[in-house]
Amino acid sequence: MMERRVFSFSPGPAMLPDAVLEQIRDELADWRGTGLSVLEVSHRSDPFREMLEQTEAGLRRLLDVPAGYRVLFLQGGAHLQFAMVPLNLLGDRASADYFCTGYWSQRAMEDARQYCRVNVAASAESTGFDRVPAPAHGSLDPDAAYVHYTANDTASGVEFTSEPDAGSVPLVADMSSNLLTRRIDVSRHALIYACAQKNIGIAGLTLVILREDMLRAAKPFTPRMLDYRVHAESGSLFNTPCTFAIYVAGLVLAWIEREGGLEAMERRHAEAAARVYDLIDRSALYENRVRAADRSRINVPFRLRRPELEREFHAFAQAAGLSHLRGNLALGLRASMYNAMPMRGVERLVEMMAEFERVHA
Ligand SMILES: *Cc1c(COP(=O)(O)O)cnc(C)c1O
Protein backbone atom coordinates (compact mmCIF):
# COMPACT_ATOMS: atom_id res chain seq x y z
CA MET A 1 0.00 0.00 0.00
CA MET A 2 1.17 3.47 -0.77
CA GLU A 3 1.71 5.88 2.11
CA ARG A 4 0.46 9.40 1.55
CA ARG A 5 2.74 12.29 2.46
CA VAL A 6 0.41 14.99 1.22
CA PHE A 7 -3.35 15.51 1.37
CA SER A 8 -4.85 17.84 -1.21
CA PHE A 9 -7.74 20.09 -0.29
CA SER A 10 -7.97 21.35 -3.85
CA PRO A 11 -11.42 22.35 -5.14
CA GLY A 12 -10.65 20.22 -8.19
CA PRO A 13 -9.01 18.28 -9.69
CA ALA A 14 -9.01 16.53 -6.36
CA MET A 15 -7.58 13.47 -4.64
CA LEU A 16 -8.32 9.96 -5.86
CA PRO A 17 -8.71 7.04 -3.45
CA ASP A 18 -5.37 5.32 -2.82
CA ALA A 19 -6.89 2.01 -3.91
CA VAL A 20 -7.87 3.52 -7.26
CA LEU A 21 -4.41 4.98 -7.86
CA GLU A 22 -2.90 1.56 -7.13
CA GLN A 23 -5.31 -0.18 -9.47
CA ILE A 24 -4.52 2.27 -12.27
CA ARG A 25 -0.80 1.64 -11.74
CA ASP A 26 -1.21 -2.13 -11.64
CA GLU A 27 -3.28 -2.47 -14.81
CA LEU A 28 -1.88 0.40 -16.83
CA ALA A 29 0.31 -1.66 -19.16
CA ASP A 30 -2.03 -4.61 -19.71
CA TRP A 31 -5.73 -3.89 -19.39
CA ARG A 32 -8.22 -6.73 -19.06
CA GLY A 33 -5.83 -9.16 -20.68
CA THR A 34 -5.81 -7.23 -23.95
CA GLY A 35 -2.01 -6.87 -23.90
CA LEU A 36 -2.64 -3.17 -24.37
CA SER A 37 -3.06 -0.24 -22.04
CA VAL A 38 -6.54 1.19 -21.53
CA LEU A 39 -4.87 4.30 -22.97
CA GLU A 40 -4.34 2.46 -26.23
CA VAL A 41 -7.61 0.68 -27.00
CA SER A 42 -10.36 1.81 -29.36
CA HIS A 43 -13.53 3.21 -27.87
CA ARG A 44 -15.36 0.92 -30.30
CA SER A 45 -13.62 -2.24 -29.09
CA ASP A 46 -15.56 -4.81 -27.08
CA PRO A 47 -13.57 -4.40 -23.86
CA PHE A 48 -14.13 -0.64 -23.92
CA ARG A 49 -17.85 -0.90 -24.66
CA GLU A 50 -18.19 -3.47 -21.91
CA MET A 51 -16.40 -1.16 -19.47
CA LEU A 52 -18.62 1.77 -20.49
CA GLU A 53 -21.73 -0.33 -19.84
CA GLN A 54 -20.40 -1.45 -16.46
CA THR A 55 -19.61 2.13 -15.53
CA GLU A 56 -23.11 3.28 -16.39
CA ALA A 57 -24.62 0.33 -14.51
CA GLY A 58 -22.51 1.20 -11.46
CA LEU A 59 -23.69 4.80 -11.51
CA ARG A 60 -27.30 3.72 -11.90
CA ARG A 61 -27.00 1.35 -8.95
CA LEU A 62 -25.40 3.90 -6.66
CA LEU A 63 -27.81 6.71 -7.49
CA ASP A 64 -30.82 4.51 -8.02
CA VAL A 65 -31.41 6.14 -11.41
CA PRO A 66 -34.99 5.34 -12.46
CA ALA A 67 -35.96 3.84 -15.80
CA GLY A 68 -36.77 6.58 -18.28
CA TYR A 69 -33.52 8.41 -17.52
CA ARG A 70 -30.43 8.39 -19.75
CA VAL A 71 -26.83 8.70 -18.62
CA LEU A 72 -24.45 10.54 -20.96
CA PHE A 73 -20.64 10.56 -20.78
CA LEU A 74 -19.63 13.92 -22.21
CA GLN A 75 -16.71 16.33 -22.30
CA GLY A 76 -16.33 20.08 -21.95
CA GLY A 77 -16.72 20.21 -18.17
CA ALA A 78 -19.61 21.68 -16.25
CA HIS A 79 -18.95 24.86 -18.22
CA LEU A 80 -20.22 23.34 -21.42
CA GLN A 81 -23.40 22.31 -19.60
CA PHE A 82 -23.98 25.97 -18.74
CA ALA A 83 -24.64 26.36 -22.49
CA MET A 84 -25.95 22.91 -23.42
CA VAL A 85 -28.77 23.12 -20.89
CA PRO A 86 -30.40 26.21 -22.41
CA LEU A 87 -29.58 25.17 -25.99
CA ASN A 88 -31.37 21.86 -25.52
CA LEU A 89 -34.08 22.62 -22.99
CA LEU A 90 -35.44 26.01 -24.02
CA GLY A 91 -37.55 24.79 -26.92
CA ASP A 92 -39.85 27.69 -27.73
CA ARG A 93 -39.80 29.12 -24.19
CA ALA A 94 -38.32 32.56 -23.72
CA SER A 95 -36.93 32.32 -20.21
CA ALA A 96 -35.46 30.12 -17.51
CA ASP A 97 -35.38 30.48 -13.72
CA TYR A 98 -32.09 30.40 -11.80
CA PHE A 99 -31.27 30.21 -8.11
CA CYS A 100 -28.21 32.33 -7.42
CA THR A 101 -26.03 30.96 -4.61
CA GLY A 102 -22.61 32.20 -5.66
CA TYR A 103 -19.91 32.17 -8.27
CA TRP A 104 -20.95 28.98 -10.05
CA SER A 105 -24.61 29.94 -10.33
CA GLN A 106 -23.48 33.25 -11.77
CA ARG A 107 -21.29 31.53 -14.33
CA ALA A 108 -24.21 29.31 -15.36
CA MET A 109 -26.47 32.35 -15.77
CA GLU A 110 -23.89 34.17 -17.90
CA ASP A 111 -24.10 31.46 -20.53
CA ALA A 112 -27.87 31.11 -20.35
CA ARG A 113 -28.25 34.84 -21.01
CA GLN A 114 -26.85 34.29 -24.50
CA TYR A 115 -29.95 32.27 -25.37
CA CYS A 116 -32.83 33.43 -23.20
CA ARG A 117 -34.07 35.76 -20.53
CA VAL A 118 -32.74 34.67 -17.16
CA ASN A 119 -35.10 35.16 -14.27
CA VAL A 120 -33.21 35.19 -10.98
CA ALA A 121 -35.86 33.44 -8.93
CA ALA A 122 -33.93 33.78 -5.67
CA SER A 123 -30.53 35.22 -4.84
CA ALA A 124 -28.31 35.40 -1.77
CA GLU A 125 -26.02 38.01 -3.30
CA SER A 126 -27.17 40.86 -1.05
CA THR A 127 -26.11 38.92 2.06
CA GLY A 128 -22.74 37.85 0.62
CA PHE A 129 -23.85 34.35 -0.43
CA ASP A 130 -24.20 33.23 3.15
CA ARG A 131 -27.30 31.07 2.64
CA VAL A 132 -29.63 29.16 0.35
CA PRO A 133 -32.10 31.84 -0.68
CA ALA A 134 -35.83 31.17 -0.53
CA PRO A 135 -37.78 32.32 -3.58
CA ALA A 136 -40.26 35.09 -2.82
CA HIS A 137 -43.90 34.26 -3.42
CA GLY A 138 -44.53 34.31 -7.17
CA SER A 139 -40.89 34.66 -8.17
CA LEU A 140 -40.77 31.22 -9.81
CA ASP A 141 -42.26 31.51 -13.29
CA PRO A 142 -44.62 28.65 -14.25
CA ASP A 143 -43.80 29.34 -17.92
CA ALA A 144 -40.04 29.03 -17.48
CA ALA A 145 -38.37 26.36 -19.62
CA TYR A 146 -36.61 25.00 -16.52
CA VAL A 147 -35.41 25.90 -13.02
CA HIS A 148 -31.65 25.70 -12.47
CA TYR A 149 -29.87 25.43 -9.13
CA THR A 150 -26.31 24.79 -8.06
CA ALA A 151 -26.69 22.01 -5.51
CA ASN A 152 -23.39 22.85 -3.85
CA ASP A 153 -21.86 26.20 -4.72
CA THR A 154 -18.24 25.19 -4.43
CA ALA A 155 -16.81 28.69 -4.01
CA SER A 156 -19.28 30.19 -1.53
CA GLY A 157 -19.59 26.94 0.42
CA VAL A 158 -23.39 26.92 0.33
CA GLU A 159 -25.24 23.63 -0.17
CA PHE A 160 -28.92 22.80 -0.63
CA THR A 161 -29.98 20.13 1.87
CA SER A 162 -32.80 19.11 -0.45
CA GLU A 163 -33.85 20.11 -3.93
CA PRO A 164 -35.99 23.23 -4.37
CA ASP A 165 -39.61 22.76 -5.33
CA ALA A 166 -40.00 23.67 -8.99
CA GLY A 167 -43.62 22.62 -9.29
CA SER A 168 -44.23 21.21 -12.76
CA VAL A 169 -41.27 23.07 -14.32
CA PRO A 170 -38.30 20.77 -15.13
CA LEU A 171 -35.65 20.99 -12.40
CA VAL A 172 -31.97 21.12 -13.48
CA ALA A 173 -29.07 20.73 -11.04
CA ASP A 174 -25.36 21.42 -11.25
CA MET A 175 -24.02 18.74 -8.88
CA SER A 176 -20.38 19.08 -9.92
CA SER A 177 -19.11 19.19 -6.36
CA ASN A 178 -21.61 17.00 -4.50
CA LEU A 179 -22.90 14.24 -6.77
CA LEU A 180 -22.26 10.87 -5.06
CA THR A 181 -21.67 12.45 -1.65
CA ARG A 182 -25.14 11.51 -0.39
CA ARG A 183 -28.35 9.93 -1.51
CA ILE A 184 -30.48 12.11 -3.79
CA ASP A 185 -33.87 11.68 -5.41
CA VAL A 186 -33.03 11.62 -9.11
CA SER A 187 -36.72 11.43 -10.03
CA ARG A 188 -37.28 14.96 -8.68
CA HIS A 189 -34.91 16.24 -11.38
CA ALA A 190 -35.27 16.55 -15.13
CA LEU A 191 -31.51 16.82 -15.59
CA ILE A 192 -28.42 16.57 -13.39
CA TYR A 193 -24.89 17.33 -14.52
CA ALA A 194 -21.51 17.05 -12.87
CA CYS A 195 -17.90 17.27 -13.97
CA ALA A 196 -15.90 14.29 -12.76
CA GLN A 197 -12.75 15.81 -11.27
CA LYS A 198 -14.16 16.32 -7.78
CA ASN A 199 -15.98 13.25 -6.50
CA ILE A 200 -16.07 10.92 -9.49
CA GLY A 201 -12.58 10.77 -10.97
CA ILE A 202 -10.43 12.98 -13.15
CA ALA A 203 -10.86 15.99 -15.42
CA GLY A 204 -12.19 15.44 -18.93
CA LEU A 205 -15.46 13.65 -18.17
CA THR A 206 -18.82 15.29 -17.51
CA LEU A 207 -21.80 13.18 -16.48
CA VAL A 208 -25.31 14.12 -17.52
CA ILE A 209 -28.34 12.25 -16.20
CA LEU A 210 -31.52 13.34 -17.94
CA ARG A 211 -35.14 12.32 -18.21
CA GLU A 212 -36.01 11.13 -21.70
CA ASP A 213 -38.53 13.91 -22.31
CA MET A 214 -35.60 16.35 -22.06
CA LEU A 215 -34.27 14.94 -25.34
CA ARG A 216 -36.06 17.73 -27.14
CA ALA A 217 -35.31 19.56 -30.34
CA ALA A 218 -32.27 21.73 -29.62
CA LYS A 219 -32.01 25.26 -30.99
CA PRO A 220 -31.53 25.00 -34.77
CA PHE A 221 -28.01 26.46 -34.68
CA THR A 222 -26.81 23.93 -32.06
CA PRO A 223 -23.67 22.03 -33.15
CA ARG A 224 -24.29 18.29 -33.18
CA MET A 225 -21.67 17.82 -30.47
CA LEU A 226 -23.83 19.92 -28.14
CA ASP A 227 -27.09 18.11 -28.82
CA TYR A 228 -28.12 15.66 -26.07
CA ARG A 229 -30.11 13.60 -28.55
CA VAL A 230 -27.03 12.94 -30.66
CA HIS A 231 -25.14 11.61 -27.64
CA ALA A 232 -28.12 9.63 -26.36
CA GLU A 233 -28.68 7.97 -29.74
CA SER A 234 -25.02 7.02 -30.07
CA GLY A 235 -24.66 5.70 -26.52
CA SER A 236 -22.07 8.44 -25.74
CA LEU A 237 -19.95 7.21 -28.66
CA PHE A 238 -20.81 9.89 -31.22
CA ASN A 239 -17.15 10.85 -31.33
CA THR A 240 -14.13 9.67 -29.38
CA PRO A 241 -15.06 10.01 -25.72
CA CYS A 242 -12.59 10.69 -22.90
CA THR A 243 -11.72 7.02 -22.59
CA PHE A 244 -9.27 7.20 -19.70
CA ALA A 245 -11.50 9.47 -17.60
CA ILE A 246 -14.41 7.07 -18.09
CA TYR A 247 -12.19 4.17 -17.03
CA VAL A 248 -11.15 6.04 -13.86
CA ALA A 249 -14.77 6.94 -13.07
CA GLY A 250 -15.62 3.24 -13.29
CA LEU A 251 -12.91 2.43 -10.75
CA VAL A 252 -14.08 5.20 -8.41
CA LEU A 253 -17.71 4.05 -8.61
CA ALA A 254 -16.67 0.49 -7.75
CA TRP A 255 -14.60 1.86 -4.85
CA ILE A 256 -17.61 3.80 -3.51
CA GLU A 257 -19.68 0.63 -3.60
CA ARG A 258 -16.98 -1.33 -1.77
CA GLU A 259 -16.75 1.39 0.88
CA GLY A 260 -20.47 1.07 1.62
CA GLY A 261 -22.11 3.22 -1.04
CA LEU A 262 -23.60 6.67 -0.70
CA GLU A 263 -24.65 6.10 2.92
CA ALA A 264 -20.99 5.62 3.83
CA MET A 265 -19.96 8.71 1.84
CA GLU A 266 -22.68 10.74 3.54
CA ARG A 267 -21.56 9.63 7.02
CA ARG A 268 -17.95 10.55 6.26
CA HIS A 269 -18.86 13.96 4.93
CA ALA A 270 -21.03 14.67 7.94
CA GLU A 271 -18.19 13.76 10.28
CA ALA A 272 -15.54 15.67 8.34
CA ALA A 273 -17.68 18.79 8.07
CA ALA A 274 -18.62 18.66 11.76
CA ARG A 275 -14.97 18.51 12.77
CA VAL A 276 -13.85 21.41 10.63
CA TYR A 277 -16.81 23.74 11.34
CA ASP A 278 -16.60 22.89 15.01
CA LEU A 279 -12.98 23.98 15.11
CA ILE A 280 -13.77 27.17 13.17
CA ASP A 281 -16.73 28.10 15.38
CA ARG A 282 -14.76 27.63 18.58
CA SER A 283 -11.75 29.52 17.35
CA ALA A 284 -10.94 33.18 17.80
CA LEU A 285 -8.87 33.17 14.61
CA TYR A 286 -10.93 31.42 11.92
CA GLU A 287 -14.34 32.34 10.64
CA ASN A 288 -16.95 31.05 8.19
CA ARG A 289 -19.96 33.25 7.57
CA VAL A 290 -22.40 30.81 5.99
CA ARG A 291 -25.60 30.19 7.93
CA ALA A 292 -25.16 26.93 9.83
CA ALA A 293 -28.04 25.06 8.15
CA ASP A 294 -26.78 25.90 4.65
CA ARG A 295 -23.09 25.18 5.08
CA SER A 296 -21.51 22.92 2.50
CA ARG A 297 -20.41 19.53 3.81
CA ILE A 298 -17.83 19.40 1.03
CA ASN A 299 -16.20 22.82 0.59
CA VAL A 300 -15.42 24.91 3.65
CA PRO A 301 -14.38 28.46 2.85
CA PHE A 302 -12.87 30.31 5.79
CA ARG A 303 -10.97 33.45 6.63
CA LEU A 304 -8.49 34.46 9.26
CA ARG A 305 -9.61 37.30 11.50
CA ARG A 306 -6.03 38.46 11.05
CA PRO A 307 -5.78 38.41 7.24
CA GLU A 308 -2.10 39.37 7.36
CA LEU A 309 -1.44 35.80 8.55
CA GLU A 310 -2.92 34.12 5.48
CA ARG A 311 0.33 33.72 3.64
CA GLU A 312 1.98 32.26 6.70
CA PHE A 313 -0.98 29.96 7.27
CA HIS A 314 -0.60 28.58 3.81
CA ALA A 315 3.14 27.93 4.26
CA PHE A 316 2.44 26.29 7.64
CA ALA A 317 -0.14 24.02 6.02
CA GLN A 318 2.19 23.11 3.17
CA ALA A 319 4.90 22.17 5.65
CA ALA A 320 2.40 19.86 7.37
CA GLY A 321 1.62 18.11 4.06
CA LEU A 322 -1.73 19.84 3.55
CA SER A 323 -1.86 21.42 0.13
CA HIS A 324 -4.19 23.62 -1.91
CA LEU A 325 -5.89 25.32 1.04
CA ARG A 326 -5.71 28.70 -0.59
CA GLY A 327 -8.81 29.58 -2.57
CA ASN A 328 -8.13 32.14 -5.20
CA LEU A 329 -7.07 35.37 -3.53
CA ALA A 330 -10.50 36.98 -3.46
CA LEU A 331 -11.90 33.98 -1.65
CA GLY A 332 -9.43 33.60 1.19
CA LEU A 333 -8.93 30.01 2.31
CA ARG A 334 -10.94 26.94 1.52
CA ALA A 335 -10.78 23.27 2.44
CA SER A 336 -12.40 21.02 -0.16
CA MET A 337 -13.01 17.48 1.10
CA TYR A 338 -14.35 15.25 -1.62
CA ASN A 339 -15.15 11.55 -1.47
CA ALA A 340 -11.52 10.44 -1.63
CA MET A 341 -10.39 12.55 1.34
CA PRO A 342 -9.57 10.08 4.10
CA MET A 343 -10.54 10.89 7.68
CA ARG A 344 -6.87 11.03 8.67
CA GLY A 345 -6.48 13.89 6.18
CA VAL A 346 -9.31 15.72 7.93
CA GLU A 347 -7.72 15.00 11.32
CA ARG A 348 -4.39 16.36 10.12
CA LEU A 349 -6.15 19.50 8.88
CA VAL A 350 -7.92 20.11 12.17
CA GLU A 351 -4.73 19.49 14.18
CA MET A 352 -2.74 21.81 11.95
CA MET A 353 -5.34 24.60 12.21
CA ALA A 354 -5.47 24.29 16.00
CA GLU A 355 -1.68 24.31 16.20
CA PHE A 356 -1.43 27.39 13.98
CA GLU A 357 -3.88 29.20 16.20
CA ARG A 358 -1.92 28.23 19.34
CA VAL A 359 1.31 29.49 17.84
CA HIS A 360 -0.31 32.82 16.93
CA ALA A 361 -2.44 33.35 20.03
C1 LIG B 1 -15.96 22.88 -10.57
C2 LIG B 1 -17.32 23.36 -10.82
C3 LIG B 1 -17.72 23.81 -12.09
C4 LIG B 1 -16.75 23.93 -13.26
O1 LIG B 1 -16.37 22.71 -13.77
P1 LIG B 1 -15.47 22.63 -15.09
O2 LIG B 1 -15.31 21.16 -15.29
O3 LIG B 1 -14.17 23.32 -14.77
O4 LIG B 1 -16.19 23.29 -16.19
C5 LIG B 1 -19.04 24.18 -12.27
N1 LIG B 1 -19.92 24.13 -11.26
C6 LIG B 1 -19.57 23.73 -10.02
C7 LIG B 1 -20.59 23.70 -8.93
C8 LIG B 1 -18.25 23.34 -9.77
O5 LIG B 1 -17.90 22.95 -8.53
Short mmCIF file of C-alpha atoms in Angstrom, two decimals, residues 1 12 68 166 208 236:
data_model
loop_
_atom_site.label_atom_id
_atom_site.label_comp_id
_atom_site.label_asym_id
_atom_site.label_seq_id
_atom_site.Cartn_x
_atom_site.Cartn_y
_atom_site.Cartn_z
CA MET A 1 0.00 0.00 0.00
CA GLY A 12 -10.65 20.22 -8.19
CA GLY A 68 -36.77 6.58 -18.28
CA ALA A 166 -40.00 23.67 -8.99
CA VAL A 208 -25.31 14.12 -17.52
CA SER A 236 -22.07 8.44 -25.74
#
